C-alpha cells in the first residue's frame, strides 16, 4: 500500500481554516488591548475621584455641604486657639519677668534674684499643667544659675578679675584681681549705665596702695580697660618676684 498524501481539496480547506483561526486570534488580541486600555483609564479615574473625595471635594450640581451651627470640630479648634493665645501671653509675661531679673544674676546671688513668690504667670493654670510649668520654671532657674556661674568664671579667667555688682538703682561694681596680695584687696566702681563713660573709681584701701603711674590711664586717658590691664601686669610682676 502507498500513501499518496492528502488531496488538494483537503489542503485548501485546512489552509482556509487556519487563516480564519489566525484572524480570530488577531481580533481577540485587539479586543483585549482595547479592554486593557479602558480598564487602565477606569482605574486612573477611580484613583482621581478617591483623591478628590479624600480632600473633601464634591460636585456642587449633585451634592450639598451642610454646615452645623454648633460644629464640634470648630468648637474644639477655637478652644485650642484661645488656649494657645493665653499660653503665649502667659509665656511673654514670664519672659518679661525673667528678663528683668537677669541683670540681678550677674551680681553673684542667683538664688535670691530668682525668687518668684509673686510670679503670677505660673499661677494662671491649675492641675497637672501648673505642676509642669512649675517644673519648667525650676529648670529655668537652675539653668540661669549654671549659665551665670559659668559666665562669671569665664570673665575671671579671661580678665583676671572677679566682678560682683550690687543691687542698687546706681549699682556699684566690686572688682578683685586674682593676683591681689590680700583677700580683701578690691576696687570699687560706681556705674551709671545711662551716662557716657559712666564708670567712676571710688576710694578704697587698695587704691591707696596702687602706684600713681598706673592711675595715669584713668586720669589722662580716661580708659578703665587700660588701667585694669596695667594693674594686672603690675600685680602679676610683684607676685612673680615674690615667688
mmCIF file of C-alpha atoms in Angstrom:
data_model
loop_
_atom_site.group_PDB
_atom_site.id
_atom_site.type_symbol
_atom_site.label_atom_id
_atom_site.label_comp_id
_atom_site.label_asym_id
_atom_site.label_seq_id
_atom_site.Cartn_x
_atom_site.Cartn_y
_atom_site.Cartn_z
ATOM 1 C CA UNK A 1 0.000 0.000 0.000
ATOM 2 C CA UNK A 2 1.376 3.503 -0.919
ATOM 3 C CA UNK A 3 0.312 6.762 0.817
ATOM 4 C CA UNK A 4 -0.326 9.351 -1.871
ATOM 5 C CA UNK A 5 -0.946 12.264 0.694
ATOM 6 C CA UNK A 6 -3.975 14.491 1.219
ATOM 7 C CA UNK A 7 -5.973 15.617 -1.701
ATOM 8 C CA UNK A 8 -5.724 19.244 -2.907
ATOM 9 C CA UNK A 9 -9.240 19.946 -1.737
ATOM 10 C CA UNK A 10 -8.444 18.877 1.818
ATOM 11 C CA UNK A 11 -5.280 21.026 1.859
ATOM 12 C CA UNK A 12 -7.162 24.102 0.683
ATOM 13 C CA UNK A 13 -9.815 23.546 3.317
ATOM 14 C CA UNK A 14 -7.203 23.225 6.062
ATOM 15 C CA UNK A 15 -5.343 26.327 4.971
ATOM 16 C CA UNK A 16 -8.549 28.339 4.846
ATOM 17 C CA UNK A 17 -9.471 27.160 8.323
ATOM 18 C CA UNK A 18 -6.008 28.078 9.615
ATOM 19 C CA UNK A 19 -6.289 31.604 8.206
ATOM 20 C CA UNK A 20 -9.702 32.018 9.814
ATOM 21 C CA UNK A 21 -8.324 30.937 13.197
ATOM 22 C CA UNK A 22 -5.355 33.331 12.878
ATOM 23 C CA UNK A 23 -7.729 36.204 12.035
ATOM 24 C CA UNK A 24 -9.853 35.344 15.061
ATOM 25 C CA UNK A 25 -6.720 35.377 17.277
ATOM 26 C CA UNK A 26 -5.736 38.822 15.954
ATOM 27 C CA UNK A 27 -9.278 40.109 16.542
ATOM 28 C CA UNK A 28 -9.260 38.745 20.104
ATOM 29 C CA UNK A 29 -5.883 40.385 20.776
ATOM 30 C CA UNK A 30 -7.147 43.780 19.504
ATOM 31 C CA UNK A 31 -10.245 43.469 21.660
ATOM 32 C CA UNK A 32 -8.095 42.519 24.646
ATOM 33 C CA UNK A 33 -5.919 45.619 24.081
ATOM 34 C CA UNK A 34 -8.997 47.853 23.929
ATOM 35 C CA UNK A 35 -10.380 46.361 27.133
ATOM 36 C CA UNK A 36 -6.990 46.699 28.874
ATOM 37 C CA UNK A 37 -6.753 50.365 27.851
ATOM 38 C CA UNK A 38 -10.306 51.030 29.025
ATOM 39 C CA UNK A 39 -9.587 49.289 32.345
ATOM 40 C CA UNK A 40 -6.454 51.382 32.929
ATOM 41 C CA UNK A 41 -8.415 54.588 32.217
ATOM 42 C CA UNK A 42 -11.170 53.484 34.607
ATOM 43 C CA UNK A 43 -8.672 52.698 37.367
ATOM 44 C CA UNK A 44 -6.990 56.094 36.879
ATOM 45 C CA UNK A 45 -10.388 57.822 37.098
ATOM 46 C CA UNK A 46 -11.245 55.929 40.283
ATOM 47 C CA UNK A 47 -7.924 56.923 41.828
ATOM 48 C CA UNK A 48 -8.545 60.560 40.875
ATOM 49 C CA UNK A 49 -12.034 60.505 42.386
ATOM 50 C CA UNK A 50 -10.736 58.896 45.582
ATOM 51 C CA UNK A 51 -8.100 61.634 45.821
ATOM 52 C CA UNK A 52 -10.694 64.381 45.456
ATOM 53 C CA UNK A 53 -13.028 62.728 47.957
ATOM 54 C CA UNK A 54 -10.220 62.395 50.488
ATOM 55 C CA UNK A 55 -9.583 66.158 50.187
ATOM 56 C CA UNK A 56 -13.236 66.993 50.688
ATOM 57 C CA UNK A 57 -14.101 67.797 47.070
ATOM 58 C CA UNK A 58 -17.633 67.368 45.875
ATOM 59 C CA UNK A 59 -19.896 68.021 42.889
ATOM 60 C CA UNK A 60 -21.931 71.184 43.574
ATOM 61 C CA UNK A 61 -24.542 70.216 40.977
ATOM 62 C CA UNK A 62 -25.315 66.931 42.730
ATOM 63 C CA UNK A 63 -24.175 67.379 46.300
ATOM 64 C CA UNK A 64 -24.580 69.946 49.075
ATOM 65 C CA UNK A 65 -22.443 70.715 52.090
ATOM 66 C CA UNK A 66 -24.359 71.319 55.309
ATOM 67 C CA UNK A 67 -22.574 73.408 57.966
ATOM 68 C CA UNK A 68 -23.659 72.712 61.532
ATOM 69 C CA UNK A 69 -24.332 75.736 63.713
ATOM 70 C CA UNK A 70 -22.520 74.087 66.621
ATOM 71 C CA UNK A 71 -19.770 72.282 64.730
ATOM 72 C CA UNK A 72 -17.840 70.176 67.295
ATOM 73 C CA UNK A 73 -14.651 70.390 65.238
ATOM 74 C CA UNK A 74 -14.881 74.191 65.019
ATOM 75 C CA UNK A 75 -15.616 74.487 68.736
ATOM 76 C CA UNK A 76 -12.600 72.322 69.529
ATOM 77 C CA UNK A 77 -10.377 74.307 67.151
ATOM 78 C CA UNK A 78 -11.487 77.637 68.608
ATOM 79 C CA UNK A 79 -10.915 76.336 72.123
ATOM 80 C CA UNK A 80 -7.398 75.249 71.249
ATOM 81 C CA UNK A 81 -6.696 78.559 69.538
ATOM 82 C CA UNK A 82 -7.830 80.541 72.578
ATOM 83 C CA UNK A 83 -5.815 78.290 74.862
ATOM 84 C CA UNK A 84 -2.698 78.787 72.734
ATOM 85 C CA UNK A 85 -3.170 82.567 72.734
ATOM 86 C CA UNK A 86 -3.459 82.589 76.517
ATOM 87 C CA UNK A 87 -0.360 80.387 76.788
ATOM 88 C CA UNK A 88 1.591 82.748 74.518
ATOM 89 C CA UNK A 89 0.549 85.756 76.605
ATOM 90 C CA UNK A 90 1.495 83.938 79.799
ATOM 91 C CA UNK A 91 4.905 82.993 78.425
ATOM 92 C CA UNK A 92 5.509 86.581 77.296
ATOM 93 C CA UNK A 93 4.767 87.796 80.814
ATOM 94 C CA UNK A 94 7.065 85.139 82.240
ATOM 95 C CA UNK A 95 9.802 86.127 79.821
ATOM 96 C CA UNK A 96 9.443 89.796 80.781
ATOM 97 C CA UNK A 97 9.812 88.957 84.472
ATOM 98 C CA UNK A 98 12.837 86.756 83.921
ATOM 99 C CA UNK A 99 14.441 89.288 81.598
ATOM 100 C CA UNK A 100 14.028 91.986 84.225
ATOM 101 C CA UNK A 101 15.720 89.747 86.800
ATOM 102 C CA UNK A 102 18.549 88.629 84.538
ATOM 103 C CA UNK A 103 20.862 91.526 85.372
ATOM 104 C CA UNK A 104 20.486 90.676 89.043
ATOM 105 C CA UNK A 105 22.047 87.286 88.406
ATOM 106 C CA UNK A 106 25.369 88.839 87.425
ATOM 107 C CA UNK A 107 25.723 90.102 90.995
ATOM 108 C CA UNK A 108 26.509 86.566 92.093
ATOM 109 C CA UNK A 109 23.363 85.808 94.075
ATOM 110 C CA UNK A 110 21.090 83.984 91.637
ATOM 111 C CA UNK A 111 19.098 82.197 94.346
ATOM 112 C CA UNK A 112 17.869 85.468 95.789
ATOM 113 C CA UNK A 113 17.255 87.198 92.462
ATOM 114 C CA UNK A 114 15.191 84.363 91.051
ATOM 115 C CA UNK A 115 12.737 84.084 93.918
ATOM 116 C CA UNK A 116 9.329 84.058 92.265
ATOM 117 C CA UNK A 117 6.739 84.185 95.035
ATOM 118 C CA UNK A 118 4.810 86.807 93.077
ATOM 119 C CA UNK A 119 5.408 85.224 89.708
ATOM 120 C CA UNK A 120 1.803 85.426 88.520
ATOM 121 C CA UNK A 121 2.263 83.787 85.070
ATOM 122 C CA UNK A 122 2.744 80.418 86.761
ATOM 123 C CA UNK A 123 -0.438 80.717 88.809
ATOM 124 C CA UNK A 124 -2.770 81.200 85.836
ATOM 125 C CA UNK A 125 -3.224 77.448 85.309
ATOM 126 C CA UNK A 126 -4.096 74.566 87.575
ATOM 127 C CA UNK A 127 -3.651 70.835 87.980
ATOM 128 C CA UNK A 128 -1.025 68.980 86.010
ATOM 129 C CA UNK A 129 -0.361 71.981 83.741
ATOM 130 C CA UNK A 130 0.602 74.113 86.726
ATOM 131 C CA UNK A 131 2.886 71.365 88.003
ATOM 132 C CA UNK A 132 4.563 71.085 84.597
ATOM 133 C CA UNK A 133 5.022 74.848 84.435
ATOM 134 C CA UNK A 134 6.468 74.844 87.930
ATOM 135 C CA UNK A 135 8.978 72.177 86.922
ATOM 136 C CA UNK A 136 9.916 74.184 83.829
ATOM 137 C CA UNK A 137 10.420 77.269 85.948
ATOM 138 C CA UNK A 138 12.666 75.371 88.362
ATOM 139 C CA UNK A 139 14.703 74.051 85.453
ATOM 140 C CA UNK A 140 14.935 77.577 84.050
ATOM 141 C CA UNK A 141 16.141 78.902 87.406
ATOM 142 C CA UNK A 142 18.768 76.188 87.571
ATOM 143 C CA UNK A 143 19.849 76.934 84.013
ATOM 144 C CA UNK A 144 20.229 80.635 84.852
ATOM 145 C CA UNK A 145 22.359 79.739 87.856
ATOM 146 C CA UNK A 146 24.619 77.493 85.801
ATOM 147 C CA UNK A 147 24.976 79.982 82.942
ATOM 148 C CA UNK A 148 25.631 82.886 85.302
ATOM 149 C CA UNK A 149 28.231 80.930 87.238
ATOM 150 C CA UNK A 150 29.918 79.830 84.019
ATOM 151 C CA UNK A 151 29.869 83.387 82.652
ATOM 152 C CA UNK A 152 31.421 84.886 85.806
ATOM 153 C CA UNK A 153 34.065 82.153 85.820
ATOM 154 C CA UNK A 154 34.880 82.853 82.159
ATOM 155 C CA UNK A 155 35.224 86.600 82.870
ATOM 156 C CA UNK A 156 37.508 85.794 85.806
ATOM 157 C CA UNK A 157 39.735 83.517 83.745
ATOM 158 C CA UNK A 158 39.875 85.854 80.728
ATOM 159 C CA UNK A 159 40.422 89.161 82.520
ATOM 160 C CA UNK A 160 41.861 88.091 85.870
ATOM 161 C CA UNK A 161 39.109 89.947 87.762
ATOM 162 C CA UNK A 162 36.175 88.646 89.767
ATOM 163 C CA UNK A 163 33.338 91.132 89.353
ATOM 164 C CA UNK A 164 30.306 91.454 91.636
ATOM 165 C CA UNK A 165 27.519 94.008 91.277
ATOM 166 C CA UNK A 166 25.297 95.484 93.990
ATOM 167 C CA UNK A 167 21.531 95.698 93.537
ATOM 168 C CA UNK A 168 21.035 99.461 93.642
ATOM 169 C CA UNK A 169 19.496 101.948 91.244
ATOM 170 C CA UNK A 170 23.052 103.149 90.614
ATOM 171 C CA UNK A 171 24.914 99.864 91.062
ATOM 172 C CA UNK A 172 28.486 99.520 92.230
ATOM 173 C CA UNK A 173 30.971 97.032 90.810
ATOM 174 C CA UNK A 174 33.326 95.273 93.219
ATOM 175 C CA UNK A 175 36.405 94.180 91.261
ATOM 176 C CA UNK A 176 39.021 91.845 92.728
ATOM 177 C CA UNK A 177 42.171 90.686 90.924
ATOM 178 C CA UNK A 178 43.328 87.078 91.026
ATOM 179 C CA UNK A 179 46.828 88.476 91.670
ATOM 180 C CA UNK A 180 45.801 90.584 94.677
ATOM 181 C CA UNK A 181 48.146 90.327 97.669
ATOM 182 C CA UNK A 182 45.334 90.349 100.241
ATOM 183 C CA UNK A 183 41.961 88.673 100.277
ATOM 184 C CA UNK A 184 40.085 91.948 100.796
ATOM 185 C CA UNK A 185 42.012 93.966 98.173
ATOM 186 C CA UNK A 186 39.453 95.225 95.690
ATOM 187 C CA UNK A 187 38.442 98.151 93.508
ATOM 188 C CA UNK A 188 35.029 99.748 93.686
ATOM 189 C CA UNK A 189 33.420 101.414 90.667
ATOM 190 C CA UNK A 190 30.224 103.413 90.630
ATOM 191 C CA UNK A 191 28.307 102.512 87.476
ATOM 192 C CA UNK A 192 25.800 104.800 85.752
ATOM 193 C CA UNK A 193 24.677 102.873 82.647
ATOM 194 C CA UNK A 194 22.762 105.818 81.179
ATOM 195 C CA UNK A 195 25.767 108.137 81.294
ATOM 196 C CA UNK A 196 28.533 108.013 78.706
ATOM 197 C CA UNK A 197 31.728 106.829 80.385
ATOM 198 C CA UNK A 198 29.590 106.071 83.429
ATOM 199 C CA UNK A 199 32.274 104.212 85.417
ATOM 200 C CA UNK A 200 33.817 106.153 88.312
ATOM 201 C CA UNK A 201 36.503 104.706 90.587
ATOM 202 C CA UNK A 202 35.713 105.083 94.291
ATOM 203 C CA UNK A 203 38.260 105.305 97.083
ATOM 204 C CA UNK A 204 39.236 102.042 98.821
ATOM 205 C CA UNK A 205 42.153 100.944 100.965
ATOM 206 C CA UNK A 206 43.544 99.040 97.985
ATOM 207 C CA UNK A 207 43.519 102.185 95.818
ATOM 208 C CA UNK A 208 45.807 103.977 98.253
ATOM 209 C CA UNK A 209 48.492 101.316 97.650
ATOM 210 C CA UNK A 210 48.423 101.368 93.844
ATOM 211 C CA UNK A 211 51.327 103.013 92.003
ATOM 212 C CA UNK A 212 50.379 106.560 90.985
ATOM 213 C CA UNK A 213 51.699 105.991 87.465
ATOM 214 C CA UNK A 214 49.019 103.368 86.875
ATOM 215 C CA UNK A 215 46.292 105.933 87.569
ATOM 216 C CA UNK A 216 47.519 107.929 84.563
ATOM 217 C CA UNK A 217 45.466 105.668 82.314
ATOM 218 C CA UNK A 218 42.360 106.830 84.177
ATOM 219 C CA UNK A 219 43.212 110.495 84.731
ATOM 220 C CA UNK A 220 44.813 111.303 81.372
ATOM 221 C CA UNK A 221 43.433 108.671 79.000
ATOM 222 C CA UNK A 222 40.097 108.054 80.747
ATOM 223 C CA UNK A 223 40.445 104.333 79.926
ATOM 224 C CA UNK A 224 39.275 101.824 82.506
ATOM 225 C CA UNK A 225 40.397 98.787 80.414
ATOM 226 C CA UNK A 226 43.936 100.194 80.090
ATOM 227 C CA UNK A 227 44.002 100.954 83.824
ATOM 228 C CA UNK A 228 42.910 97.425 84.745
ATOM 229 C CA UNK A 229 45.335 95.834 82.273
ATOM 230 C CA UNK A 230 48.280 97.802 83.655
ATOM 231 C CA UNK A 231 47.216 96.985 87.215
ATOM 232 C CA UNK A 232 47.066 93.287 86.313
ATOM 233 C CA UNK A 233 50.601 93.360 84.934
ATOM 234 C CA UNK A 234 51.869 95.220 87.993
ATOM 235 C CA UNK A 235 50.315 92.750 90.428
ATOM 236 C CA UNK A 236 51.473 89.806 88.341
ATOM 237 C CA UNK A 237 55.073 91.050 88.324
ATOM 238 C CA UNK A 238 55.005 91.581 92.086
ATOM 239 C CA UNK A 239 53.786 88.030 92.666
ATOM 240 C CA UNK A 240 56.408 86.676 90.249
ATOM 241 C CA UNK A 241 59.210 88.464 92.041
ATOM 242 C CA UNK A 242 57.884 87.247 95.387
ATOM 243 C CA UNK A 243 57.956 83.676 94.118
#
